[in-house]
Coordinates of C-alpha atoms and ligand atoms in Angstrom, one line a residue:
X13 CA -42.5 -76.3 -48.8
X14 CA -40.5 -75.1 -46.1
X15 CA -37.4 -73.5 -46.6
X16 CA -35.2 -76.0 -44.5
X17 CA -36.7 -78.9 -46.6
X18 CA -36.3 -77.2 -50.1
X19 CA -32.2 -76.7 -48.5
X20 CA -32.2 -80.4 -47.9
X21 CA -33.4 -81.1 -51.3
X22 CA -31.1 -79.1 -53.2
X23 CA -27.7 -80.9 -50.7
X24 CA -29.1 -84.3 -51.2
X25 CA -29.1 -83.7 -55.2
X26 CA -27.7 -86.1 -57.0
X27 CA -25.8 -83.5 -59.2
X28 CA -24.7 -81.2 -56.4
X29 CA -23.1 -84.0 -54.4
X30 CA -21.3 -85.3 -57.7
X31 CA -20.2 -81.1 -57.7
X32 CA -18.8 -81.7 -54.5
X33 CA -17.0 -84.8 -55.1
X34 CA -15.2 -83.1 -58.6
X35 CA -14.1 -80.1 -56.2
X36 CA -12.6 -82.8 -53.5
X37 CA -10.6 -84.2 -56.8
X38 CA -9.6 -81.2 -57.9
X39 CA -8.0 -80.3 -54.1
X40 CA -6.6 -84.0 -54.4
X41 CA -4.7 -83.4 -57.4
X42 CA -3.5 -80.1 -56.3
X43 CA -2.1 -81.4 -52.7
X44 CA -0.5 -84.3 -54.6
X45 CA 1.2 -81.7 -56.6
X46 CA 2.5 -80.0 -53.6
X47 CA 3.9 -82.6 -51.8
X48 CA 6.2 -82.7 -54.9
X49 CA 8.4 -80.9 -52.8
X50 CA 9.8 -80.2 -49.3
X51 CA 8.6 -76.4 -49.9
X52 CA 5.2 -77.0 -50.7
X53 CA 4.7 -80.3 -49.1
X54 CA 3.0 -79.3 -45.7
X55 CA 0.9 -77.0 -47.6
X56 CA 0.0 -79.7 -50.2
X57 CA -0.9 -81.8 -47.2
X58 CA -3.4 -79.5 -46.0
X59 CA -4.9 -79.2 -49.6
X60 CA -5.5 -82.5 -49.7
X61 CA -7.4 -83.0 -46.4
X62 CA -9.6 -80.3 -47.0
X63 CA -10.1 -82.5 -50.4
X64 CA -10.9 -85.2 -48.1
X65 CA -13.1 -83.6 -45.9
X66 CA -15.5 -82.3 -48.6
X67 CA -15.8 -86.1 -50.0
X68 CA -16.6 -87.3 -46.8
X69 CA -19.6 -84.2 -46.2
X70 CA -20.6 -85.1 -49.8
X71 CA -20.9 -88.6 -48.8
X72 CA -22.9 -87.7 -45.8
X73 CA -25.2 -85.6 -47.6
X74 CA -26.2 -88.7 -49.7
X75 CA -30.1 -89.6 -48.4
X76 CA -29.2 -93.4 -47.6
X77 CA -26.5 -92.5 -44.9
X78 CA -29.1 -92.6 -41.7
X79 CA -27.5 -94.0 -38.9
X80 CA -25.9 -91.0 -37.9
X81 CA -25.6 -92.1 -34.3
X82 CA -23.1 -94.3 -35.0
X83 CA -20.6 -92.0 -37.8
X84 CA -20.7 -90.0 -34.5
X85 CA -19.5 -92.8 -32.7
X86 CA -16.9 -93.6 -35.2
X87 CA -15.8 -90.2 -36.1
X88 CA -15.0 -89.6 -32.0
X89 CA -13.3 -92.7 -31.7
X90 CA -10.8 -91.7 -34.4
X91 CA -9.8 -88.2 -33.8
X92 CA -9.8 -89.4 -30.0
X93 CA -7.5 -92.4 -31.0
X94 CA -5.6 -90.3 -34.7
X95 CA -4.9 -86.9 -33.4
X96 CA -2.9 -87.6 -30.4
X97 CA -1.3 -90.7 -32.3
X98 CA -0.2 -88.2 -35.2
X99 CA 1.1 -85.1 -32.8
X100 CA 3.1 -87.2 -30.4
X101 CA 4.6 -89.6 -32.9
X102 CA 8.8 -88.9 -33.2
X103 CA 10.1 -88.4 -36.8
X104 CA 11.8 -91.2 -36.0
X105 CA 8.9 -93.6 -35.6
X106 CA 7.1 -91.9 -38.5
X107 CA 7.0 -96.0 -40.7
X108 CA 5.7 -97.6 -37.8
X109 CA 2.7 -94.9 -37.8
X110 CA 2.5 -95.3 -41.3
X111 CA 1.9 -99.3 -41.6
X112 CA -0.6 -98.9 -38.9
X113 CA -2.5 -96.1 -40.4
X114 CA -2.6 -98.1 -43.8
X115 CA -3.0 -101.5 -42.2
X116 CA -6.5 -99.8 -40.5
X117 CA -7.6 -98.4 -44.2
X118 CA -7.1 -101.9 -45.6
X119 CA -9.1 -103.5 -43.0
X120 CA -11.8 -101.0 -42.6
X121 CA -11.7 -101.9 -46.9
X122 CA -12.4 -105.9 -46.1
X123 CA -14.9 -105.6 -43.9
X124 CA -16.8 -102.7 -45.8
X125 CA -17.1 -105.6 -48.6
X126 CA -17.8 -108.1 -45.7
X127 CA -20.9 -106.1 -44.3
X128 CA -21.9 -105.6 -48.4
X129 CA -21.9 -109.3 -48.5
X130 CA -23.9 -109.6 -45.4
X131 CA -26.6 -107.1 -47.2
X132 CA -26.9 -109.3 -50.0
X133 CA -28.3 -112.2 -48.4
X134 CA -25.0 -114.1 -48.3
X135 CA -24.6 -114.1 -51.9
X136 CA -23.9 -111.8 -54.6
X137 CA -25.4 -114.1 -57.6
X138 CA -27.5 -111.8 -59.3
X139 CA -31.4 -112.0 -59.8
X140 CA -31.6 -114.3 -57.1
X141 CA -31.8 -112.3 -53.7
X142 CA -33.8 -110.0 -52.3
X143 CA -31.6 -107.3 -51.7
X144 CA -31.5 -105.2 -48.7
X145 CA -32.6 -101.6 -49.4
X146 CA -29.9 -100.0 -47.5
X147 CA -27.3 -101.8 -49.4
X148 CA -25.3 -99.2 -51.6
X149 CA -24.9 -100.7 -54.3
X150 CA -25.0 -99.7 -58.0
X151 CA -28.1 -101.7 -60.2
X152 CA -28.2 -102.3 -63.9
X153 CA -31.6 -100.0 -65.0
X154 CA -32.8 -100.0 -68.9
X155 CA -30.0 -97.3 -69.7
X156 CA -27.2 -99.0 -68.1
X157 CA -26.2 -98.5 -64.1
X158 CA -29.2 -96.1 -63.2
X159 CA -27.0 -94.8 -59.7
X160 CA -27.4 -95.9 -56.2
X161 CA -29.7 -98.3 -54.4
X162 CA -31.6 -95.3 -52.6
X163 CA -32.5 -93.9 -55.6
X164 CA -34.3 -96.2 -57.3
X165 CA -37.7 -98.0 -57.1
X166 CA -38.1 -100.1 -54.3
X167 CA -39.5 -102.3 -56.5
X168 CA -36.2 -102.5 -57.9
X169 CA -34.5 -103.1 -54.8
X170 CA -36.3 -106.1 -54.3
X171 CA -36.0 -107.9 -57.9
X172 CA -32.2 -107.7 -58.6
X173 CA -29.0 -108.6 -57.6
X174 CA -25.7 -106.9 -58.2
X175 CA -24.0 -106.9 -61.7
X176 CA -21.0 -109.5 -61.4
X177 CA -18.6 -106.5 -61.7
X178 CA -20.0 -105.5 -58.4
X179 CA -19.2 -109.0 -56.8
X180 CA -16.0 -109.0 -58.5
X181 CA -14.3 -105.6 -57.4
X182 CA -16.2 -106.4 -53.6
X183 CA -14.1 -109.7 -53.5
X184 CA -11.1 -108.2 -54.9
X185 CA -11.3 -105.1 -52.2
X186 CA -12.1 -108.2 -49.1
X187 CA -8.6 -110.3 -50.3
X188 CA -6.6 -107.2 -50.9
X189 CA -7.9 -105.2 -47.9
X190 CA -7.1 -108.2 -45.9
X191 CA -3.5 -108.6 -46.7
X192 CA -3.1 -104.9 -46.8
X193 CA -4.1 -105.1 -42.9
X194 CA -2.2 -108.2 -41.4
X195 CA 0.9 -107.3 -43.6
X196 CA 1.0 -103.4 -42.4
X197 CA 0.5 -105.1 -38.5
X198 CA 3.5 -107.4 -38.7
X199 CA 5.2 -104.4 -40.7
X200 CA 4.3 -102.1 -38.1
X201 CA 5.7 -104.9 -35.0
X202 CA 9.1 -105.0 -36.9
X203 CA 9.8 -101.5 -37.2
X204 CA 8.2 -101.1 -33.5
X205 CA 10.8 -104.1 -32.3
X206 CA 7.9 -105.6 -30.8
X207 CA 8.7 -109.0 -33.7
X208 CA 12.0 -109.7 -34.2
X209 CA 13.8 -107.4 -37.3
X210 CA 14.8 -110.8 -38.7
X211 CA 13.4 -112.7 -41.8
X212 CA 10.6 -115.7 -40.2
X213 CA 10.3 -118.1 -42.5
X214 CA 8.9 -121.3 -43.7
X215 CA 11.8 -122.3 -45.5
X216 CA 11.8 -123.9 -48.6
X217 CA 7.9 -124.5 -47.9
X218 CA 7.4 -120.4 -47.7
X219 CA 6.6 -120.2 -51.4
X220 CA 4.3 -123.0 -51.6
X221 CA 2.4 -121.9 -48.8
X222 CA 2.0 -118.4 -50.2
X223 CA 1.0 -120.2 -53.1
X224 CA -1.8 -122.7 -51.6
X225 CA -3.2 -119.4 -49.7
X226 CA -3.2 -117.4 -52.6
X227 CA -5.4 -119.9 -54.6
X228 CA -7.6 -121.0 -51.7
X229 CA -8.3 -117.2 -51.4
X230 CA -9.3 -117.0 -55.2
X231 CA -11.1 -120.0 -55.2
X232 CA -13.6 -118.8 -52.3
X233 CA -13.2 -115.8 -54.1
X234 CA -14.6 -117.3 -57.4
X235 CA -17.5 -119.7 -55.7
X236 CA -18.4 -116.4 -54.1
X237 CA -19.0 -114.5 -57.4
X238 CA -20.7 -117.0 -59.1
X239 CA -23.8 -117.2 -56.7
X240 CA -22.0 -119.4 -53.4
X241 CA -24.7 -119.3 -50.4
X242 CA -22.2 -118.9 -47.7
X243 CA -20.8 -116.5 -45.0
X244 CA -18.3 -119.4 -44.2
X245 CA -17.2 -119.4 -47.6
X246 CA -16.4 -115.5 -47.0
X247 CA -14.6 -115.7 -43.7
X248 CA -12.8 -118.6 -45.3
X249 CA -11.6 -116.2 -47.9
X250 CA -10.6 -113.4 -45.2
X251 CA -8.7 -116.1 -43.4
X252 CA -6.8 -117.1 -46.2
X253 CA -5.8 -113.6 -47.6
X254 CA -4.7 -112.6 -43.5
X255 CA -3.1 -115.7 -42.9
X256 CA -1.6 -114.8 -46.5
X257 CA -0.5 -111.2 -45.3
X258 CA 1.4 -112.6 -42.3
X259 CA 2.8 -115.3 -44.9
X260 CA 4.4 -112.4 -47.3
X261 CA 5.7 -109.6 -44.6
X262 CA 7.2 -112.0 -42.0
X263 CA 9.9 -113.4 -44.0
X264 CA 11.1 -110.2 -44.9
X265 CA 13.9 -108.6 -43.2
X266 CA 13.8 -105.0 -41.2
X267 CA 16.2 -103.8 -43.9
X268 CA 14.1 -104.4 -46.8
X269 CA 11.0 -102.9 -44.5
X270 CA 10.5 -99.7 -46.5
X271 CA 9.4 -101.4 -50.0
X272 CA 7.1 -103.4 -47.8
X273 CA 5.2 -100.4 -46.5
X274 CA 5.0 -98.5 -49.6
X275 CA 3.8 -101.7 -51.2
X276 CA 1.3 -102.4 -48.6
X277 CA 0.0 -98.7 -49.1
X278 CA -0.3 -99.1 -52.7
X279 CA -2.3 -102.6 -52.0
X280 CA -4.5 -100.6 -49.7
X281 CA -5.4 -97.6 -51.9
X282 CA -6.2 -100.3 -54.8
X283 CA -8.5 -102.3 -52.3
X284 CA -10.3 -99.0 -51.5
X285 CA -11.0 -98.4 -55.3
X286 CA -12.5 -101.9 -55.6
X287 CA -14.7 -101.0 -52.9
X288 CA -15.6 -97.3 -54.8
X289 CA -16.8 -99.1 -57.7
X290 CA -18.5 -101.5 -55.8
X291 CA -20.3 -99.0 -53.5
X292 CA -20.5 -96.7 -56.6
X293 CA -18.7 -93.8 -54.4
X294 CA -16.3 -92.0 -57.2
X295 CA -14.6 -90.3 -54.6
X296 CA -13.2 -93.8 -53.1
X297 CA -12.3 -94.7 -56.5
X298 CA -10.2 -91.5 -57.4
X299 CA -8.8 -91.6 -54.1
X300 CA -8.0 -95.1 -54.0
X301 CA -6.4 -94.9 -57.3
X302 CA -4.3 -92.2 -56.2
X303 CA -3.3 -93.6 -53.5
X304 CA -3.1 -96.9 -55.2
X305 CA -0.9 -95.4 -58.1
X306 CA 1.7 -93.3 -55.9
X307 CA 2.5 -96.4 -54.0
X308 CA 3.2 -98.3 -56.9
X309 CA 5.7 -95.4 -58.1
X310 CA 7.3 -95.2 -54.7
X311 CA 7.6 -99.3 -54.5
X312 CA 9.4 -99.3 -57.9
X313 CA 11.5 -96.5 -56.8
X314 CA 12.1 -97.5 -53.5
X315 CA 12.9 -100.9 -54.5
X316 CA 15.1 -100.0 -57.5
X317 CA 16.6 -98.2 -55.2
X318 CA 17.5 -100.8 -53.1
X319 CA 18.4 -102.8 -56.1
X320 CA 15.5 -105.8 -55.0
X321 CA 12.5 -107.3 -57.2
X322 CA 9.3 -106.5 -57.0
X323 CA 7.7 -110.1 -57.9
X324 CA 10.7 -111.6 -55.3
X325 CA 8.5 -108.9 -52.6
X326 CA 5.5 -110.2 -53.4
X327 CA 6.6 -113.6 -53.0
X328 CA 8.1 -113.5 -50.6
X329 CA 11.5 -114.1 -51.4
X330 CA 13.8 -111.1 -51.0
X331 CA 17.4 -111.4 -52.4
X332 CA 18.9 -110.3 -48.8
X333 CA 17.8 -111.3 -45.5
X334 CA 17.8 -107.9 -43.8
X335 CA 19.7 -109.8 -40.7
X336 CA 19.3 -107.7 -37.9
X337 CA 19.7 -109.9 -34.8
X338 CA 23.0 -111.2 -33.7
X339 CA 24.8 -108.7 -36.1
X340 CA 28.5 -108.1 -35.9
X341 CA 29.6 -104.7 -34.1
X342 CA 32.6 -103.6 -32.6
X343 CA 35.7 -105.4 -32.1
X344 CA 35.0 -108.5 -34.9
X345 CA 36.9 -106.5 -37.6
X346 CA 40.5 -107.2 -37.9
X347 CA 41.4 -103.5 -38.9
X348 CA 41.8 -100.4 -37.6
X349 CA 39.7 -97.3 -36.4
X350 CA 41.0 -93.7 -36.5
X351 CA 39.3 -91.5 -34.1
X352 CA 39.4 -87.7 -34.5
X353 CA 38.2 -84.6 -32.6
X354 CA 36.0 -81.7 -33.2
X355 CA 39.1 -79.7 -33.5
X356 CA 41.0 -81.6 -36.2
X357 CA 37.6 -82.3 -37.7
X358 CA 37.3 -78.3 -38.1
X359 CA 40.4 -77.8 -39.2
X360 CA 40.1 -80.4 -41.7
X361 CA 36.9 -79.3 -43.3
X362 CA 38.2 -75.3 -43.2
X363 CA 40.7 -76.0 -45.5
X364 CA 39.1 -78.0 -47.8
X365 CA 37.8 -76.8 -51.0
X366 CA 34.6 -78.9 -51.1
X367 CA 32.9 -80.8 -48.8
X368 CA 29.9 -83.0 -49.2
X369 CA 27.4 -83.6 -46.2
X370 CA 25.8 -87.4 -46.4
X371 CA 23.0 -87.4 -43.7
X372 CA 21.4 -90.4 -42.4
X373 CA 18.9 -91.9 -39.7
X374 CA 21.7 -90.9 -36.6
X375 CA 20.9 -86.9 -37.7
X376 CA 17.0 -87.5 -37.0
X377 CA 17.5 -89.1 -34.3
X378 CA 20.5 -86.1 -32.8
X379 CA 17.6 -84.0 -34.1
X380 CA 21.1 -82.2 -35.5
X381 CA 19.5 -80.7 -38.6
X382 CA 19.3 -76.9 -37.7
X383 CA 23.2 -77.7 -36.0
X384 CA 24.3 -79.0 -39.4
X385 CA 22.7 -75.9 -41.3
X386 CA 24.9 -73.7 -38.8
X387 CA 28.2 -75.7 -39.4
X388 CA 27.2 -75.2 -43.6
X389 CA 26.9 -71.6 -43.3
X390 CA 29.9 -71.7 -41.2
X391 CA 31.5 -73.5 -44.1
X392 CA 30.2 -71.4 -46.9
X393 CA 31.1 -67.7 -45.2
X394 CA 34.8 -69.5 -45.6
X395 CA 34.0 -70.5 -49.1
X396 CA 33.8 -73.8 -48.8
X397 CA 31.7 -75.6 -51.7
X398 CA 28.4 -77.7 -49.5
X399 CA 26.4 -79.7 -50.4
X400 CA 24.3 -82.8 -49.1
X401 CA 24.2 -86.1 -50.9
X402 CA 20.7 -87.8 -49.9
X403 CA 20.4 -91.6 -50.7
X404 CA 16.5 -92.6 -50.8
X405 CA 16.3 -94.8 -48.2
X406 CA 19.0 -93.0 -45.6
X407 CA 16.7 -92.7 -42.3
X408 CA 13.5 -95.0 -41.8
X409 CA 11.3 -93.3 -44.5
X410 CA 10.8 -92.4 -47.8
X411 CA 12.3 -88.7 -48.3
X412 CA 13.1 -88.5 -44.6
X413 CA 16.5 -86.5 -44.9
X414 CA 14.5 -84.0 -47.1
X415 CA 12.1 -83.5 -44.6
X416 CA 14.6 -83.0 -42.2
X417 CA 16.8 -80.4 -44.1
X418 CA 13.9 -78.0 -45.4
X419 CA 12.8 -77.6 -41.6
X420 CA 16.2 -76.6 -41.1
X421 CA 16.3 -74.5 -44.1
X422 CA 18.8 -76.1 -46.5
X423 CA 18.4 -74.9 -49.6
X424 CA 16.8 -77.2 -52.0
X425 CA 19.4 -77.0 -54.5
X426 CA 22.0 -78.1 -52.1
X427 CA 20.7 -81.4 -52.1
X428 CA 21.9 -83.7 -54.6
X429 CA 20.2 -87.1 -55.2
X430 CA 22.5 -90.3 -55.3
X431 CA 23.0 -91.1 -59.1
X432 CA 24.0 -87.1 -59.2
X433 CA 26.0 -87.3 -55.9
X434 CA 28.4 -90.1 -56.3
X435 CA 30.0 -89.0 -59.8
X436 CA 30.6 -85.8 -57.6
X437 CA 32.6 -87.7 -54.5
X438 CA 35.8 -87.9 -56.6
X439 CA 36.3 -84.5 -57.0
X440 CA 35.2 -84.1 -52.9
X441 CA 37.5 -83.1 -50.2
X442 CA 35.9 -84.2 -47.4
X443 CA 32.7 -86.5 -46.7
X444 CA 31.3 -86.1 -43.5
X445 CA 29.1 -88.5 -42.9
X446 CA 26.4 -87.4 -40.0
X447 CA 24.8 -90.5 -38.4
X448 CA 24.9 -92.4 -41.9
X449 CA 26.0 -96.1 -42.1
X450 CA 24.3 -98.4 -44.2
X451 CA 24.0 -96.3 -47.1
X452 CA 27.8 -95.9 -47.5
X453 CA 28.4 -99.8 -46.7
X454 CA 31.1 -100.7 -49.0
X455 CA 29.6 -104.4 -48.8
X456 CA 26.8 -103.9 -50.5
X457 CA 29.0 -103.7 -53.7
X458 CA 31.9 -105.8 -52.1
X459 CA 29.9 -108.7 -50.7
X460 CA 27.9 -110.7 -52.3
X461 CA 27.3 -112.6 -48.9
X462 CA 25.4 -109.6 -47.3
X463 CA 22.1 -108.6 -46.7
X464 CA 22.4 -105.1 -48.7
X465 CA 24.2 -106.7 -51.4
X466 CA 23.2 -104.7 -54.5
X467 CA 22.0 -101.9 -52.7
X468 CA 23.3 -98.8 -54.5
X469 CA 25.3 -97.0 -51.9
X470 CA 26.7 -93.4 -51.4
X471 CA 30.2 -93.9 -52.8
X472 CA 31.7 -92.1 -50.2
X473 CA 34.8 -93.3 -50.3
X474 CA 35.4 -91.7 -53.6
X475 CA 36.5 -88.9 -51.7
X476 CA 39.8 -87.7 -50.5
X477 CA 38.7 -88.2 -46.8
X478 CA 36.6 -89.3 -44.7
X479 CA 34.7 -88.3 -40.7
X480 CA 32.0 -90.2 -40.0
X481 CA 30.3 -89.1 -36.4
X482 CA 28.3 -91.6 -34.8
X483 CA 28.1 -92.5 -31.1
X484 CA 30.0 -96.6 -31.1
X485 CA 30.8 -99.0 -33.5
X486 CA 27.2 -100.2 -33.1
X487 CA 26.0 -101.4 -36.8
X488 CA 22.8 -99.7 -38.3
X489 CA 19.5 -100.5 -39.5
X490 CA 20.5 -103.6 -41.3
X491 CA 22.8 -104.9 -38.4
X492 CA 26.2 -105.6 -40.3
X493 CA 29.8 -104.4 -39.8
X494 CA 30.6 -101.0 -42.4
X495 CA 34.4 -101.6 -43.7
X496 CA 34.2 -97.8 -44.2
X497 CA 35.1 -97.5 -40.6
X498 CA 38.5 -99.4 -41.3
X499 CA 39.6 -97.4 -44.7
X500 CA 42.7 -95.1 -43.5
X501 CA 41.3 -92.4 -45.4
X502 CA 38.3 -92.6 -42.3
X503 CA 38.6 -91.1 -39.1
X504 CA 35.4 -91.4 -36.7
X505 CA 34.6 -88.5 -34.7
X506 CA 32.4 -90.5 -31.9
X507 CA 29.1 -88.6 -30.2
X508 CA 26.0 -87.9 -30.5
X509 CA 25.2 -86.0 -34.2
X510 CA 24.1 -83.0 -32.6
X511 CA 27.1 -82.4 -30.2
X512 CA 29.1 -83.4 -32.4
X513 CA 28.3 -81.1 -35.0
X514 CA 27.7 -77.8 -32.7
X515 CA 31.5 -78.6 -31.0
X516 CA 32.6 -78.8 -34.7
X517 CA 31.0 -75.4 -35.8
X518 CA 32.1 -73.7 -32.3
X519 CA 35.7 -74.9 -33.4
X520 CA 35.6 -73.6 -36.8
X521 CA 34.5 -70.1 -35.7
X522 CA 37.4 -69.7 -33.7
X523 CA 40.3 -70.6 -36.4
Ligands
NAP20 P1 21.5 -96.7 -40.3 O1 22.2 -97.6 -41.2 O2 20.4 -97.2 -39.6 O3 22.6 -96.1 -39.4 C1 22.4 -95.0 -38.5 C2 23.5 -94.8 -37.6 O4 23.3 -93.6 -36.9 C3 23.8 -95.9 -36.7 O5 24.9 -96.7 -37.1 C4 24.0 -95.2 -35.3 O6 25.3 -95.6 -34.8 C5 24.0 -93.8 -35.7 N1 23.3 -93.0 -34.7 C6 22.1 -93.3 -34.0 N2 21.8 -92.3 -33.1 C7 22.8 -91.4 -33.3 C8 23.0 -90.1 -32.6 N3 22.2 -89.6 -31.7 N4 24.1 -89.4 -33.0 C9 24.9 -89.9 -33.9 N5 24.8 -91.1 -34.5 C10 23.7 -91.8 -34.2 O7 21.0 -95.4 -41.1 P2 21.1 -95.0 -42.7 O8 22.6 -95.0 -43.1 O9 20.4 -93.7 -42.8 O10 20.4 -96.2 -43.5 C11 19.0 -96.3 -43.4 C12 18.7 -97.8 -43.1 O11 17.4 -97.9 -42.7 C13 18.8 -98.7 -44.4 O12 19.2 -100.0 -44.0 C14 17.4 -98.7 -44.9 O13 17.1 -99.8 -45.7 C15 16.6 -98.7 -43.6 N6 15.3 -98.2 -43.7 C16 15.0 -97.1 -44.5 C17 13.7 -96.7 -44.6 C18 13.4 -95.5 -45.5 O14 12.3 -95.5 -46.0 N7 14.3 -94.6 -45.6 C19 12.7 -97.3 -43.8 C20 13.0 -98.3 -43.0 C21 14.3 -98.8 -42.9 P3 25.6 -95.4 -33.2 O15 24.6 -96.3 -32.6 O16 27.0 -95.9 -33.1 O17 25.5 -94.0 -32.9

C-alpha cells in the first residue's frame, strides 16, 4: 500500500475525524469565552474561526463528500461575496450585516433539509424507499445508529429508510431555517431603510394569520413525517414558514429591531442543529446549539432590557409600535431649549466633582470615541470622578458602546451598566450625554402613549445638570420627541459628537 493511500486512510477514519471535530469544540468554547469581554473579544473571535475551520476540513475529510468541484465553487463565491462585505461594512451598519449573514445560514439550513428530502425519494417514511447512497444520513444498525450512510453496506443503503427522528429534526430545521431567512431579509431592509422602519401590519387579522401559517406549516410538516409522497407537500411547507417569517418581522417596529435579530439568530443556530442530527454531523449540532443557546440569552436580555415580551415577539404583537416615520422633531414642543458652548460646557464639567459620560449611537457615528477618551483624561488629570453609563441597546447593536470604548481604550472598569448607573446619577454633577437620545427618553417612563414605553432608560436627569451634544433636534432611532431637551437643568451643545467633544477638551486645557 502506498504511502499516500495508507495517509488517506488514517484522515478518512472515522475516529480521527470525530478527534478533529472535539478539538473544533474545544476552540468553540474557548472563543465563546473570550468574547466575554471587550479585551479578549477579537481574540476570542479568532479562536473560534479557527474552531470553525477545523470542523469544516474534518467534514471534508469524510469519504462521501466527492463533488469537490462544486465546494470549490461555493467556497469562492463566499469569500468573493463575505470578505469584502465584512471589511467594508461601517460599525454603524454592523445589524444590517448581521440579519443578512444569519438570514443566509437559515436558508442554506432549509434547503440542506430540502435537497435531504429530495435524496429520499420524496419521502422520509421509513422501510419504504430506496435511499440514495450519497444521502448522509444516520441508519438504525442491530446496535443502535451504526454512523453514516457511506459507511455502511450498500445493501443497507438500499433496504431502509431514516428513523422518524431523522424526518422530524429535517422538517423542524426546513420550517425554522425558513423563517430564520425571510425574517433576517425584511430585518435586514428595515435597518437598511430600504422597507419602511414602521410596523406593517395586518391588523387585527395579523395574529390569526400567523396562526393559520403556523399550523399549515406543521401540518405539511406532519403528513411529511409520516410517509407523504410529495415534493409539493415540501415546498408547501417552505412557503408557509417564509410567508410566515415576513408575517412575524414586518409588523414590528425599527425600534424593537434588535430582539428581532438576536431572536432570528437564535432561530437559525437551532435550525442548524436540527439539520446536525439529521445529517449526523456533531459539529453542526454543537455549533448550532451554541449558537442557538447565546441567542436565546441575548433575546431574553435584550428584550428585558427593553422591557417587551418574548411570546408578544413571536407573535407578532409588540407592546410599542417602534413609529419611526412621520415622527415629531423640532419646533412641536411647547418648551424651551438652552443651547450652550464648548466653552461654558468646559467650564462646567472642570468644576464639577463627578461627571458621568452616557454614550450613544451619535458617538459611532462622530466616530468620537478616541476624542471622548482625550476629554476623560482631560477630566481625570483635574480630578474629576468619570465614568460611562452604557444602556444595552444605546447604538444599533448589542454591546456596541463597548466595542467602541475599548478601541479607544476606556478602561473597563469605568463602564458601568444601567441598573448600576442610574442609582449613581443622583449623586452626578454633570451628565453629558454624547449622541444619546432614546435611551434617556423621559417618556418611556412618563408616557404610556409611546413607542418605548417601558423601556428602562438612563435616568439622566437624576443629575444636577445636563449637556446633551447632538447635531438638531432631529429625534433618534425610535423617531419621537425627548422632553429631556426641554428640562432647565439641559442645555444642548449642537455639532457633530466628534467636534464637539475635541472643541470641549481644547477648551478645558486652556482654563
Ligand atoms: P438614538 O436614539 O438613535 O439617537 C442618536 C442621536 O445621535 C440622534 O438623535 C442624532 O441626533 C445623534 N447623532 C447622529 N449623528 C450624530 C453626530 N455625528 N454627532 C452628534 N450626534 C449625532 O440612539 P441611542 O440613544 O443610542 O438609542 C439607540 C436606539 O437604537 C434605541 O431606540 C434602540 O432600540 C435602537 N436600536 C438599538 C440596537 C442595539 O442593539 N443596540 C439595534 C437597533 C436599534 P442629530 O441627528 O440631531 O445629531
Amino acid at each position: 500500500m502506498s504511502a499516500v493511500l495508507s495517509a488517506t486512510i488514517f484522515l478518512q477514519r472515522e475516529s480521527f475525524i470525530y478527534v478533529l471535530y472535539i478539538i473544533a469544540f474545544a476552540l468553540f468554547i474557548q472563543g465563546l469565552r473570550g468574547l466575554a469581554g471587550p479585551t479578549s473579544a477579537v481574540r476570542g473571535n479568532r479562536t473560534a474561526a479557527v474552531g470553525m475551520a477545523i470542523a469544516v476540513v474534518a467534514t471534508l475529510l469524510n469519504r462521501e463528500e466527492g463533488n469537490w468541484g462544486l465546494i470549490a465553487l461555493g467556497i469562492a463565491i463566499g469569500i468573493a461575496v463575505g470578505v469584502p462585505a465584512a471589511r467594508q461594512v461601517k460599525m454603524t451598519a454592523m445589524p444590517q450585516m448581521v440579519a443578512l449573514f444569519n438570514g443566509v445560514g437559515g436558508g442554506a439550513v432549509a434547503l440542506i433539509s430540502w435537497v435531504e428530502f429530495r435524496n429520499y425519494g420524496n419521502s422520509y417514511a421509513q422501510g419504504k424507499l430506496v435511499v440514495n447512497p450519497h444521502s448522509l444520513h444516520v441508519f438504525p444498525g442491530p446496535g443502535g445508529i451504526v454512523g453514516r450512510a457511506g459507511l455502511l453496506p450498500a445493501v443497507a443503503l438500499h433496504s431502509i429508510g431514516p428513523p422518524t427522528y431523522v424526518a422530524i429534526f429535517s422538517v423542524f430545521a426546513a420550517i425554522v431555517g425558513s423563517i430564520s431567512f425571510w425574517g433576517s431579509n425584511i430585518a435586514f431592509g428595515k435597518l437598511q431603510e430600504i422597507l419602511p422602519g414602521r410596523p406593517i401590519t395586518l391588523g387585527a387579522a395579523q395574529q390569526a394569520v400567523n396562526l393559520v401559517l403556523l399550523v399549515l406549516a406543521l401540518a405539511a410538516g406532519v403528513d411529511l413525517v409520516a410517509g407523504a409522497h410529495s415534493q409539493l407537500l415540501f415546498i408547501g411547507m417552505l412557503v408557509c414558514a417564509a410567508l410566515l417569517g415576513n408575517a412575524v418581522v414586518l409588523p414590528i417596529g425599527g425600534a424593537d429591531m434588535p430582539v428581532v435579530i438576536s431572536m432570528l439568530n437564535a432561530f437559525t443556530g437551532l435550525s442548524a442543529a436540527a439539520t446536525g442530527v439529521a445529517l449526523n454531523n456533531p459539529a453542526l449540532i454543537v455549533a448550532g446549539m451554541i449558537v442557538g443557546a447565546s441567542g436565546s440569552i441575548l433575546t431574553n436580555l435584550m428584550a428585558v432590557a427593553m422591557n417587551r415580551s418574548i411570546p408578544a415577539i413571536v407573535a407578532g404583537g409588540f407592546g410599542g409600535t417602534g413609529a419611526v416615520e412621520g415622527a415629531s422633531g423640532a419646533g412641536e414642543h411647547a418648551g424651551t431649549v438652552r443651547s450652550t458652548t464648548a466653552a461654558d460646557a468646559a467650564i462646567q464639567l472642570a468644576y464639577a466633582n463627578r461627571v458621568v459620560i452616557v454614550p450613544g449611537y451619535g458617538m459611532a457615528v462622530a466616530q468620537a470615541q478616541h476624542a471622548v477618551r482625550e476629554l476623560t483624561k482631560e477630566l481625570e488629570a483635574r480630578g474629576v470622578e468619570v465614568s460611562y453609563a452604557i444602556h444595552p441597546v444605546a447604538g444599533r447593536m448589542p454591546g456596541h458602546m463597548n466595542v467602541l470604548l475599548a478601541e479607544a481604550d476606556v478602561p473597563y472598569d469605568q463602564l458601568k451598566e444601567m441598573d448600576d448607573a442610574n442609582p449613581e446619577f443622583p449623586r452626578t454633577d454633570v451628565a453629558l450625554v454624547i449622541g444619546a437620545n432614546d435611551v434617556t427618553n423621559p417618556a418611556a417612563k412618563n408616557t404610556p402613549s409611546s413607542p418605548i414605553y417601558g423601556m428602562p432608560i438612563l435616568e439622566v436627569s437624576d443629575s444636577a445638570s445636563v449637556i446633551v451634544i447632538k447635531r438638531s433636534m432631529n429625534p433618534g432611532f425610535a423617531g419621537i420627541e425627548n422632553e429631556l431637551y426641554y428640562e432647565p437643568k439641559t442645555t444642548m451643545l449642537f455639532g457633530d459628537a466628534k467636534t464637539a467633544v475635541s472643541e470641549i477638551a481644547a477648551e478645558l486645557s486652556q482654563l
